[in-house]
JSON list of C-alpha atoms in Angstrom, two decimals:
[
{"chain": "A", "resi": 1, "resn": "MET", "atom": "CA", "xyz": [0.00, 0.00, 0.00]},
{"chain": "A", "resi": 2, "resn": "ALA", "atom": "CA", "xyz": [2.75, 2.43, 0.86]},
{"chain": "A", "resi": 3, "resn": "LEU", "atom": "CA", "xyz": [4.47, 1.61, -2.40]},
{"chain": "A", "resi": 4, "resn": "PHE", "atom": "CA", "xyz": [1.29, 2.37, -4.35]},
{"chain": "A", "resi": 5, "resn": "GLN", "atom": "CA", "xyz": [0.94, 5.74, -2.61]},
{"chain": "A", "resi": 6, "resn": "LEU", "atom": "CA", "xyz": [4.50, 6.65, -3.50]},
{"chain": "A", "resi": 7, "resn": "PHE", "atom": "CA", "xyz": [3.78, 5.74, -7.14]},
{"chain": "A", "resi": 8, "resn": "LEU", "atom": "CA", "xyz": [0.70, 8.03, -7.20]},
{"chain": "A", "resi": 9, "resn": "ILE", "atom": "CA", "xyz": [2.64, 10.88, -5.63]},
{"chain": "A", "resi": 10, "resn": "SER", "atom": "CA", "xyz": [5.34, 10.50, -8.28]},
{"chain": "A", "resi": 11, "resn": "ILE", "atom": "CA", "xyz": [2.78, 10.63, -11.11]},
{"chain": "A", "resi": 12, "resn": "LEU", "atom": "CA", "xyz": [1.03, 13.73, -9.66]},
{"chain": "A", "resi": 13, "resn": "SER", "atom": "CA", "xyz": [4.36, 15.53, -9.24]},
{"chain": "A", "resi": 14, "resn": "SER", "atom": "CA", "xyz": [5.25, 14.82, -12.87]},
{"chain": "A", "resi": 15, "resn": "CYS", "atom": "CA", "xyz": [1.89, 16.15, -14.10]},
{"chain": "A", "resi": 16, "resn": "MET", "atom": "CA", "xyz": [2.21, 19.34, -12.08]},
{"chain": "A", "resi": 17, "resn": "ALA", "atom": "CA", "xyz": [5.67, 19.95, -13.49]},
{"chain": "A", "resi": 18, "resn": "GLN", "atom": "CA", "xyz": [4.31, 19.59, -17.06]},
{"chain": "A", "resi": 19, "resn": "ASP", "atom": "CA", "xyz": [1.44, 22.04, -16.30]},
{"chain": "A", "resi": 20, "resn": "GLU", "atom": "CA", "xyz": [3.94, 24.61, -15.10]},
{"chain": "A", "resi": 21, "resn": "ASP", "atom": "CA", "xyz": [5.93, 24.27, -18.34]},
{"chain": "A", "resi": 22, "resn": "ILE", "atom": "CA", "xyz": [2.77, 24.76, -20.42]},
{"chain": "A", "resi": 23, "resn": "MET", "atom": "CA", "xyz": [1.71, 27.90, -18.53]},
{"chain": "A", "resi": 24, "resn": "THR", "atom": "CA", "xyz": [5.13, 29.50, -18.69]},
{"chain": "A", "resi": 25, "resn": "PRO", "atom": "CA", "xyz": [5.27, 31.70, -21.86]},
{"chain": "A", "resi": 26, "resn": "VAL", "atom": "CA", "xyz": [8.18, 31.19, -24.27]},
{"chain": "A", "resi": 27, "resn": "VAL", "atom": "CA", "xyz": [8.49, 34.99, -24.86]},
{"chain": "A", "resi": 28, "resn": "ASN", "atom": "CA", "xyz": [7.63, 38.06, -22.87]},
{"chain": "A", "resi": 29, "resn": "ILE", "atom": "CA", "xyz": [4.41, 39.21, -24.57]},
{"chain": "A", "resi": 30, "resn": "TYR", "atom": "CA", "xyz": [4.36, 42.62, -22.90]},
{"chain": "A", "resi": 31, "resn": "SER", "atom": "CA", "xyz": [7.92, 43.34, -23.95]},
{"chain": "A", "resi": 32, "resn": "GLU", "atom": "CA", "xyz": [7.15, 42.33, -27.53]},
{"chain": "A", "resi": 33, "resn": "LEU", "atom": "CA", "xyz": [4.04, 44.50, -27.64]},
{"chain": "A", "resi": 34, "resn": "LYS", "atom": "CA", "xyz": [6.02, 47.45, -26.31]},
{"chain": "A", "resi": 35, "resn": "GLU", "atom": "CA", "xyz": [8.67, 47.06, -29.03]},
{"chain": "A", "resi": 36, "resn": "LEU", "atom": "CA", "xyz": [5.98, 46.65, -31.70]},
{"chain": "A", "resi": 37, "resn": "LYS", "atom": "CA", "xyz": [4.26, 49.82, -30.53]},
{"chain": "A", "resi": 38, "resn": "ALA", "atom": "CA", "xyz": [7.57, 51.72, -30.69]},
{"chain": "A", "resi": 39, "resn": "SER", "atom": "CA", "xyz": [8.12, 50.49, -34.27]},
{"chain": "A", "resi": 40, "resn": "VAL", "atom": "CA", "xyz": [4.61, 51.56, -35.30]},
{"chain": "A", "resi": 41, "resn": "ASN", "atom": "CA", "xyz": [5.17, 55.01, -33.77]},
{"chain": "A", "resi": 42, "resn": "ALA", "atom": "CA", "xyz": [8.47, 55.37, -35.66]},
{"chain": "A", "resi": 43, "resn": "LEU", "atom": "CA", "xyz": [6.82, 54.35, -38.94]},
{"chain": "A", "resi": 44, "resn": "THR", "atom": "CA", "xyz": [4.03, 56.84, -38.30]},
{"chain": "A", "resi": 45, "resn": "VAL", "atom": "CA", "xyz": [6.58, 59.62, -37.82]},
{"chain": "A", "resi": 46, "resn": "ASP", "atom": "CA", "xyz": [8.37, 58.63, -41.05]},
{"chain": "A", "resi": 47, "resn": "LEU", "atom": "CA", "xyz": [5.06, 58.54, -42.93]},
{"chain": "A", "resi": 48, "resn": "ASN", "atom": "CA", "xyz": [4.08, 61.99, -41.70]},
{"chain": "A", "resi": 49, "resn": "THR", "atom": "CA", "xyz": [7.52, 63.34, -42.68]},
{"chain": "A", "resi": 50, "resn": "ALA", "atom": "CA", "xyz": [7.16, 61.85, -46.17]},
{"chain": "A", "resi": 51, "resn": "LYS", "atom": "CA", "xyz": [3.67, 63.36, -46.51]},
{"chain": "A", "resi": 52, "resn": "ASN", "atom": "CA", "xyz": [4.99, 66.81, -45.55]},
{"chain": "A", "resi": 53, "resn": "GLU", "atom": "CA", "xyz": [7.89, 66.54, -48.02]},
{"chain": "A", "resi": 54, "resn": "LEU", "atom": "CA", "xyz": [5.48, 65.44, -50.78]},
{"chain": "A", "resi": 55, "resn": "ALA", "atom": "CA", "xyz": [3.19, 68.37, -50.02]},
{"chain": "A", "resi": 56, "resn": "GLU", "atom": "CA", "xyz": [6.18, 70.78, -50.20]},
{"chain": "A", "resi": 57, "resn": "GLN", "atom": "CA", "xyz": [7.28, 69.29, -53.54]},
{"chain": "A", "resi": 58, "resn": "LYS", "atom": "CA", "xyz": [3.75, 69.57, -54.96]},
{"chain": "A", "resi": 59, "resn": "SER", "atom": "CA", "xyz": [3.60, 73.20, -53.83]},
{"chain": "A", "resi": 60, "resn": "LEU", "atom": "CA", "xyz": [7.00, 73.90, -55.45]},
{"chain": "A", "resi": 61, "resn": "ILE", "atom": "CA", "xyz": [5.93, 72.24, -58.72]},
{"chain": "A", "resi": 62, "resn": "GLN", "atom": "CA", "xyz": [2.72, 74.25, -58.78]},
{"chain": "A", "resi": 63, "resn": "GLU", "atom": "CA", "xyz": [4.69, 77.48, -58.19]},
{"chain": "A", "resi": 64, "resn": "LEU", "atom": "CA", "xyz": [7.15, 76.63, -60.99]},
{"chain": "A", "resi": 65, "resn": "GLN", "atom": "CA", "xyz": [4.26, 75.81, -63.35]},
{"chain": "A", "resi": 66, "resn": "LYS", "atom": "CA", "xyz": [2.67, 79.13, -62.47]},
{"chain": "A", "resi": 67, "resn": "GLN", "atom": "CA", "xyz": [5.93, 80.99, -63.14]},
{"chain": "A", "resi": 68, "resn": "ILE", "atom": "CA", "xyz": [6.38, 79.23, -66.49]},
{"chain": "A", "resi": 69, "resn": "LYS", "atom": "CA", "xyz": [2.80, 79.99, -67.46]},
{"chain": "A", "resi": 70, "resn": "GLU", "atom": "CA", "xyz": [3.05, 83.65, -66.47]},
{"chain": "A", "resi": 71, "resn": "SER", "atom": "CA", "xyz": [6.60, 84.17, -67.80]},
{"chain": "A", "resi": 72, "resn": "PRO", "atom": "CA", "xyz": [6.74, 86.38, -70.91]},
{"chain": "A", "resi": 73, "resn": "LYS", "atom": "CA", "xyz": [7.33, 84.55, -74.20]},
{"chain": "A", "resi": 74, "resn": "VAL", "atom": "CA", "xyz": [9.81, 86.39, -76.42]},
{"chain": "A", "resi": 75, "resn": "ALA", "atom": "CA", "xyz": [11.55, 84.90, -79.48]},
{"chain": "A", "resi": 76, "resn": "PHE", "atom": "CA", "xyz": [12.21, 85.99, -83.04]},
{"chain": "A", "resi": 77, "resn": "SER", "atom": "CA", "xyz": [14.07, 84.91, -86.13]},
{"chain": "A", "resi": 78, "resn": "ALA", "atom": "CA", "xyz": [14.27, 86.92, -89.35]},
{"chain": "A", "resi": 79, "resn": "SER", "atom": "CA", "xyz": [15.98, 86.90, -92.73]},
{"chain": "A", "resi": 80, "resn": "MET", "atom": "CA", "xyz": [16.20, 89.43, -95.57]},
{"chain": "A", "resi": 81, "resn": "SER", "atom": "CA", "xyz": [13.72, 89.26, -98.41]},
{"chain": "A", "resi": 82, "resn": "ASN", "atom": "CA", "xyz": [14.34, 89.80, -102.08]},
{"chain": "A", "resi": 83, "resn": "THR", "atom": "CA", "xyz": [12.66, 88.80, -105.33]},
{"chain": "A", "resi": 84, "resn": "GLU", "atom": "CA", "xyz": [15.98, 87.53, -106.70]},
{"chain": "A", "resi": 85, "resn": "ASP", "atom": "CA", "xyz": [19.37, 86.47, -105.34]},
{"chain": "A", "resi": 86, "resn": "SER", "atom": "CA", "xyz": [21.32, 89.65, -104.64]},
{"chain": "A", "resi": 87, "resn": "HIS", "atom": "CA", "xyz": [23.40, 91.32, -101.93]},
{"chain": "A", "resi": 88, "resn": "ARG", "atom": "CA", "xyz": [23.41, 94.35, -99.67]},
{"chain": "A", "resi": 89, "resn": "GLY", "atom": "CA", "xyz": [26.51, 96.52, -99.74]},
{"chain": "A", "resi": 90, "resn": "PRO", "atom": "CA", "xyz": [29.20, 97.45, -100.04]},
{"chain": "A", "resi": 91, "resn": "PHE", "atom": "CA", "xyz": [28.51, 100.89, -98.55]},
{"chain": "A", "resi": 92, "resn": "SER", "atom": "CA", "xyz": [30.81, 103.81, -97.84]},
{"chain": "A", "resi": 93, "resn": "THR", "atom": "CA", "xyz": [29.55, 103.94, -94.23]},
{"chain": "A", "resi": 94, "resn": "GLU", "atom": "CA", "xyz": [28.54, 101.31, -91.70]},
{"chain": "A", "resi": 95, "resn": "ASN", "atom": "CA", "xyz": [24.91, 100.37, -92.32]},
{"chain": "A", "resi": 96, "resn": "LYS", "atom": "CA", "xyz": [22.13, 99.03, -90.11]},
{"chain": "A", "resi": 97, "resn": "LEU", "atom": "CA", "xyz": [20.82, 95.74, -91.51]},
{"chain": "A", "resi": 98, "resn": "ILE", "atom": "CA", "xyz": [17.07, 95.31, -91.68]},
{"chain": "A", "resi": 99, "resn": "PHE", "atom": "CA", "xyz": [16.00, 91.69, -91.58]},
{"chain": "A", "resi": 100, "resn": "ASP", "atom": "CA", "xyz": [12.51, 92.26, -92.98]},
{"chain": "A", "resi": 101, "resn": "LYS", "atom": "CA", "xyz": [11.52, 88.64, -93.68]},
{"chain": "A", "resi": 102, "resn": "VAL", "atom": "CA", "xyz": [10.07, 87.50, -90.36]},
{"chain": "A", "resi": 103, "resn": "LEU", "atom": "CA", "xyz": [10.28, 83.76, -89.71]},
{"chain": "A", "resi": 104, "resn": "THR", "atom": "CA", "xyz": [9.22, 83.86, -86.06]},
{"chain": "A", "resi": 105, "resn": "ASN", "atom": "CA", "xyz": [8.19, 86.78, -83.87]},
{"chain": "A", "resi": 106, "resn": "ILE", "atom": "CA", "xyz": [6.64, 85.56, -80.63]},
{"chain": "A", "resi": 107, "resn": "GLY", "atom": "CA", "xyz": [5.84, 88.55, -78.46]},
{"chain": "A", "resi": 108, "resn": "ASN", "atom": "CA", "xyz": [6.34, 90.98, -81.39]},
{"chain": "A", "resi": 109, "resn": "ALA", "atom": "CA", "xyz": [9.44, 92.51, -79.81]},
{"chain": "A", "resi": 110, "resn": "TYR", "atom": "CA", "xyz": [11.30, 92.57, -83.15]},
{"chain": "A", "resi": 111, "resn": "ASP", "atom": "CA", "xyz": [10.36, 95.27, -85.68]},
{"chain": "A", "resi": 112, "resn": "PRO", "atom": "CA", "xyz": [10.97, 94.10, -89.28]},
{"chain": "A", "resi": 113, "resn": "VAL", "atom": "CA", "xyz": [10.54, 97.66, -90.56]},
{"chain": "A", "resi": 114, "resn": "THR", "atom": "CA", "xyz": [13.40, 99.14, -88.51]},
{"chain": "A", "resi": 115, "resn": "GLY", "atom": "CA", "xyz": [15.39, 95.94, -87.90]},
{"chain": "A", "resi": 116, "resn": "VAL", "atom": "CA", "xyz": [15.43, 96.69, -84.17]},
{"chain": "A", "resi": 117, "resn": "PHE", "atom": "CA", "xyz": [14.62, 94.37, -81.26]},
{"chain": "A", "resi": 118, "resn": "THR", "atom": "CA", "xyz": [13.25, 96.16, -78.19]},
{"chain": "A", "resi": 119, "resn": "ALA", "atom": "CA", "xyz": [13.32, 94.33, -74.84]},
{"chain": "A", "resi": 120, "resn": "PRO", "atom": "CA", "xyz": [9.76, 94.10, -73.49]},
{"chain": "A", "resi": 121, "resn": "VAL", "atom": "CA", "xyz": [10.92, 92.97, -70.02]},
{"chain": "A", "resi": 122, "resn": "LYS", "atom": "CA", "xyz": [14.10, 93.17, -67.99]},
{"chain": "A", "resi": 123, "resn": "GLY", "atom": "CA", "xyz": [15.93, 89.91, -68.48]},
{"chain": "A", "resi": 124, "resn": "VAL", "atom": "CA", "xyz": [18.77, 87.86, -69.92]},
{"chain": "A", "resi": 125, "resn": "TYR", "atom": "CA", "xyz": [18.55, 87.40, -73.70]},
{"chain": "A", "resi": 126, "resn": "TYR", "atom": "CA", "xyz": [20.43, 85.42, -76.31]},
{"chain": "A", "resi": 127, "resn": "PHE", "atom": "CA", "xyz": [21.11, 86.76, -79.82]},
{"chain": "A", "resi": 128, "resn": "ARG", "atom": "CA", "xyz": [22.68, 85.08, -82.80]},
{"chain": "A", "resi": 129, "resn": "TYR", "atom": "CA", "xyz": [23.31, 85.90, -86.45]},
{"chain": "A", "resi": 130, "resn": "SER", "atom": "CA", "xyz": [24.53, 84.12, -89.54]},
{"chain": "A", "resi": 131, "resn": "GLY", "atom": "CA", "xyz": [25.95, 85.65, -92.69]},
{"chain": "A", "resi": 132, "resn": "SER", "atom": "CA", "xyz": [26.65, 84.42, -96.19]},
{"chain": "A", "resi": 133, "resn": "ALA", "atom": "CA", "xyz": [28.60, 86.18, -98.95]},
{"chain": "A", "resi": 134, "resn": "PHE", "atom": "CA", "xyz": [30.30, 85.52, -102.27]},
{"chain": "A", "resi": 135, "resn": "SER", "atom": "CA", "xyz": [34.06, 85.58, -102.32]},
{"chain": "A", "resi": 136, "resn": "SER", "atom": "CA", "xyz": [34.49, 88.80, -104.28]},
{"chain": "A", "resi": 137, "resn": "HIS", "atom": "CA", "xyz": [34.00, 90.98, -101.17]},
{"chain": "A", "resi": 138, "resn": "ASP", "atom": "CA", "xyz": [34.76, 90.85, -97.46]},
{"chain": "A", "resi": 139, "resn": "MET", "atom": "CA", "xyz": [31.91, 90.50, -94.97]},
{"chain": "A", "resi": 140, "resn": "GLY", "atom": "CA", "xyz": [31.77, 92.18, -91.57]},
{"chain": "A", "resi": 141, "resn": "LEU", "atom": "CA", "xyz": [28.83, 91.98, -89.15]},
{"chain": "A", "resi": 142, "resn": "SER", "atom": "CA", "xyz": [28.19, 93.27, -85.62]},
{"chain": "A", "resi": 143, "resn": "ILE", "atom": "CA", "xyz": [25.46, 93.08, -83.01]},
{"chain": "A", "resi": 144, "resn": "PHE", "atom": "CA", "xyz": [24.83, 96.43, -81.33]},
{"chain": "A", "resi": 145, "resn": "LYS", "atom": "CA", "xyz": [23.33, 96.93, -77.88]},
{"chain": "A", "resi": 146, "resn": "GLY", "atom": "CA", "xyz": [21.95, 100.43, -78.23]},
{"chain": "A", "resi": 147, "resn": "THR", "atom": "CA", "xyz": [24.81, 102.41, -79.78]},
{"chain": "A", "resi": 148, "resn": "ALA", "atom": "CA", "xyz": [27.57, 100.12, -78.47]},
{"chain": "A", "resi": 149, "resn": "ARG", "atom": "CA", "xyz": [29.11, 97.33, -80.53]},
{"chain": "A", "resi": 150, "resn": "PHE", "atom": "CA", "xyz": [28.69, 94.06, -78.61]},
{"chain": "A", "resi": 151, "resn": "VAL", "atom": "CA", "xyz": [30.12, 91.17, -80.71]},
{"chain": "A", "resi": 152, "resn": "SER", "atom": "CA", "xyz": [31.38, 90.98, -84.29]},
{"chain": "A", "resi": 153, "resn": "SER", "atom": "CA", "xyz": [32.60, 88.68, -87.05]},
{"chain": "A", "resi": 154, "resn": "TYR", "atom": "CA", "xyz": [34.71, 89.41, -90.10]},
{"chain": "A", "resi": 155, "resn": "GLU", "atom": "CA", "xyz": [35.22, 87.19, -93.15]},
{"chain": "A", "resi": 156, "resn": "TYR", "atom": "CA", "xyz": [38.04, 88.13, -95.53]},
{"chain": "A", "resi": 157, "resn": "ASN", "atom": "CA", "xyz": [37.82, 87.43, -99.23]},
{"chain": "A", "resi": 158, "resn": "SER", "atom": "CA", "xyz": [39.07, 83.83, -99.15]},
{"chain": "A", "resi": 159, "resn": "GLY", "atom": "CA", "xyz": [38.95, 83.09, -102.86]},
{"chain": "A", "resi": 160, "resn": "GLU", "atom": "CA", "xyz": [36.34, 80.41, -102.27]},
{"chain": "A", "resi": 161, "resn": "ARG", "atom": "CA", "xyz": [32.98, 80.78, -103.96]},
{"chain": "A", "resi": 162, "resn": "ASN", "atom": "CA", "xyz": [30.95, 81.13, -100.74]},
{"chain": "A", "resi": 163, "resn": "ASP", "atom": "CA", "xyz": [31.85, 82.39, -97.28]},
{"chain": "A", "resi": 164, "resn": "GLN", "atom": "CA", "xyz": [29.81, 81.71, -94.15]},
{"chain": "A", "resi": 165, "resn": "MET", "atom": "CA", "xyz": [30.09, 83.02, -90.61]},
{"chain": "A", "resi": 166, "resn": "SER", "atom": "CA", "xyz": [28.08, 83.34, -87.42]},
{"chain": "A", "resi": 167, "resn": "ASN", "atom": "CA", "xyz": [28.35, 84.60, -83.87]},
{"chain": "A", "resi": 168, "resn": "GLY", "atom": "CA", "xyz": [26.17, 85.01, -80.80]},
{"chain": "A", "resi": 169, "resn": "ALA", "atom": "CA", "xyz": [26.00, 86.66, -77.39]},
{"chain": "A", "resi": 170, "resn": "VAL", "atom": "CA", "xyz": [24.11, 86.68, -74.11]},
{"chain": "A", "resi": 171, "resn": "MET", "atom": "CA", "xyz": [22.92, 90.13, -73.00]},
{"chain": "A", "resi": 172, "resn": "GLU", "atom": "CA", "xyz": [21.25, 91.53, -69.92]},
{"chain": "A", "resi": 173, "resn": "LEU", "atom": "CA", "xyz": [18.71, 94.09, -71.08]},
{"chain": "A", "resi": 174, "resn": "ASN", "atom": "CA", "xyz": [16.46, 96.52, -69.28]},
{"chain": "A", "resi": 175, "resn": "VAL", "atom": "CA", "xyz": [12.96, 97.28, -70.51]},
{"chain": "A", "resi": 176, "resn": "GLY", "atom": "CA", "xyz": [13.15, 99.34, -73.69]},
{"chain": "A", "resi": 177, "resn": "GLU", "atom": "CA", "xyz": [16.82, 98.66, -74.52]},
{"chain": "A", "resi": 178, "resn": "GLU", "atom": "CA", "xyz": [17.42, 97.98, -78.21]},
{"chain": "A", "resi": 179, "resn": "VAL", "atom": "CA", "xyz": [19.49, 95.48, -80.19]},
{"chain": "A", "resi": 180, "resn": "HIS", "atom": "CA", "xyz": [20.21, 95.54, -83.93]},
{"chain": "A", "resi": 181, "resn": "MET", "atom": "CA", "xyz": [22.69, 94.37, -86.58]},
{"chain": "A", "resi": 182, "resn": "ARG", "atom": "CA", "xyz": [25.12, 96.42, -88.68]},
{"chain": "A", "resi": 183, "resn": "LEU", "atom": "CA", "xyz": [27.08, 95.73, -91.84]},
{"chain": "A", "resi": 184, "resn": "TRP", "atom": "CA", "xyz": [30.66, 96.99, -91.81]},
{"chain": "A", "resi": 185, "resn": "ILE", "atom": "CA", "xyz": [31.97, 99.63, -94.18]},
{"chain": "A", "resi": 186, "resn": "ARG", "atom": "CA", "xyz": [32.96, 98.36, -97.65]},
{"chain": "A", "resi": 187, "resn": "THR", "atom": "CA", "xyz": [31.60, 94.86, -97.03]},
{"chain": "A", "resi": 188, "resn": "TRP", "atom": "CA", "xyz": [28.53, 93.05, -98.25]},
{"chain": "A", "resi": 189, "resn": "ILE", "atom": "CA", "xyz": [26.11, 90.27, -97.32]},
{"chain": "A", "resi": 190, "resn": "PHE", "atom": "CA", "xyz": [24.26, 87.87, -99.58]},
{"chain": "A", "resi": 191, "resn": "VAL", "atom": "CA", "xyz": [20.45, 88.06, -99.76]},
{"chain": "A", "resi": 192, "resn": "ASP", "atom": "CA", "xyz": [18.83, 84.99, -101.30]},
{"chain": "A", "resi": 193, "resn": "ARG", "atom": "CA", "xyz": [15.21, 84.73, -102.37]},
{"chain": "A", "resi": 194, "resn": "ARG", "atom": "CA", "xyz": [14.23, 81.50, -100.57]},
{"chain": "A", "resi": 195, "resn": "TYR", "atom": "CA", "xyz": [16.93, 79.73, -98.48]},
{"chain": "A", "resi": 196, "resn": "ASN", "atom": "CA", "xyz": [17.44, 82.32, -95.71]},
{"chain": "A", "resi": 197, "resn": "TYR", "atom": "CA", "xyz": [21.23, 81.98, -95.48]},
{"chain": "A", "resi": 198, "resn": "SER", "atom": "CA", "xyz": [21.65, 85.23, -93.55]},
{"chain": "A", "resi": 199, "resn": "THR", "atom": "CA", "xyz": [19.56, 85.53, -90.38]},
{"chain": "A", "resi": 200, "resn": "PHE", "atom": "CA", "xyz": [19.16, 87.43, -87.13]},
{"chain": "A", "resi": 201, "resn": "THR", "atom": "CA", "xyz": [17.72, 85.57, -84.12]},
{"chain": "A", "resi": 202, "resn": "GLY", "atom": "CA", "xyz": [17.04, 86.34, -80.47]},
{"chain": "A", "resi": 203, "resn": "TYR", "atom": "CA", "xyz": [15.02, 85.11, -77.51]},
{"chain": "A", "resi": 204, "resn": "LEU", "atom": "CA", "xyz": [14.48, 85.65, -73.80]},
{"chain": "A", "resi": 205, "resn": "LEU", "atom": "CA", "xyz": [16.37, 83.16, -71.64]},
{"chain": "A", "resi": 206, "resn": "TYR", "atom": "CA", "xyz": [14.74, 84.28, -68.39]},
{"chain": "A", "resi": 207, "resn": "PRO", "atom": "CA", "xyz": [13.30, 87.48, -66.90]},
{"chain": "A", "resi": 208, "resn": "LEU", "atom": "CA", "xyz": [14.89, 89.39, -64.03]},
{"chain": "A", "resi": 209, "resn": "ASP", "atom": "CA", "xyz": [12.97, 91.25, -61.36]},
{"chain": "A", "resi": 210, "resn": "SER", "atom": "CA", "xyz": [13.93, 94.71, -60.19]},
{"chain": "A", "resi": 211, "resn": "THR", "atom": "CA", "xyz": [15.91, 93.35, -57.21]},
{"chain": "A", "resi": 212, "resn": "SER", "atom": "CA", "xyz": [18.08, 90.99, -59.30]},
{"chain": "A", "resi": 213, "resn": "VAL", "atom": "CA", "xyz": [21.80, 91.63, -59.40]}
]
């Protein structure tokens, strides 16, 4: 009888030990939940930061689109018209060239009657010209800003049948300042009736406000 009691006690002790193992958690649930909550909070902060950055970028894009839409559009390109292939010059004095054949004149800042471009807004502009001439005469061209010579090109009589040249410049202009082309003394420039070899071109790169330096 005593032996049987000892056997029962042994079995009960073993069962109780197994119950304790089952009830004991493998991980600390509260600790895990705390860490998970911290991770969620960090992700929430990152998400809010990303939302704010996206909102700032959208606002910047909208502002740039507004500036582009409201920015003045200024661009022209012109050649010289003639009913037959001919030339202008040579002259005994330097002569203003009038490119009267308008190819493009967005903003109407170029006057094909006078050959003068007048800046409609304060800004940075780019101008370029091309010239063509037969070899029997030299060719000299200049861009003038107001009454001041800005850039020039000169092509000596090379003995070849055709001579070509071009040049360009970036200018800062105030409202109302003028730009035009001149042909040098005792030189000439070819004027064709359809190919537009000799041209004068300009356009606004970007406007400047009154506080720009």
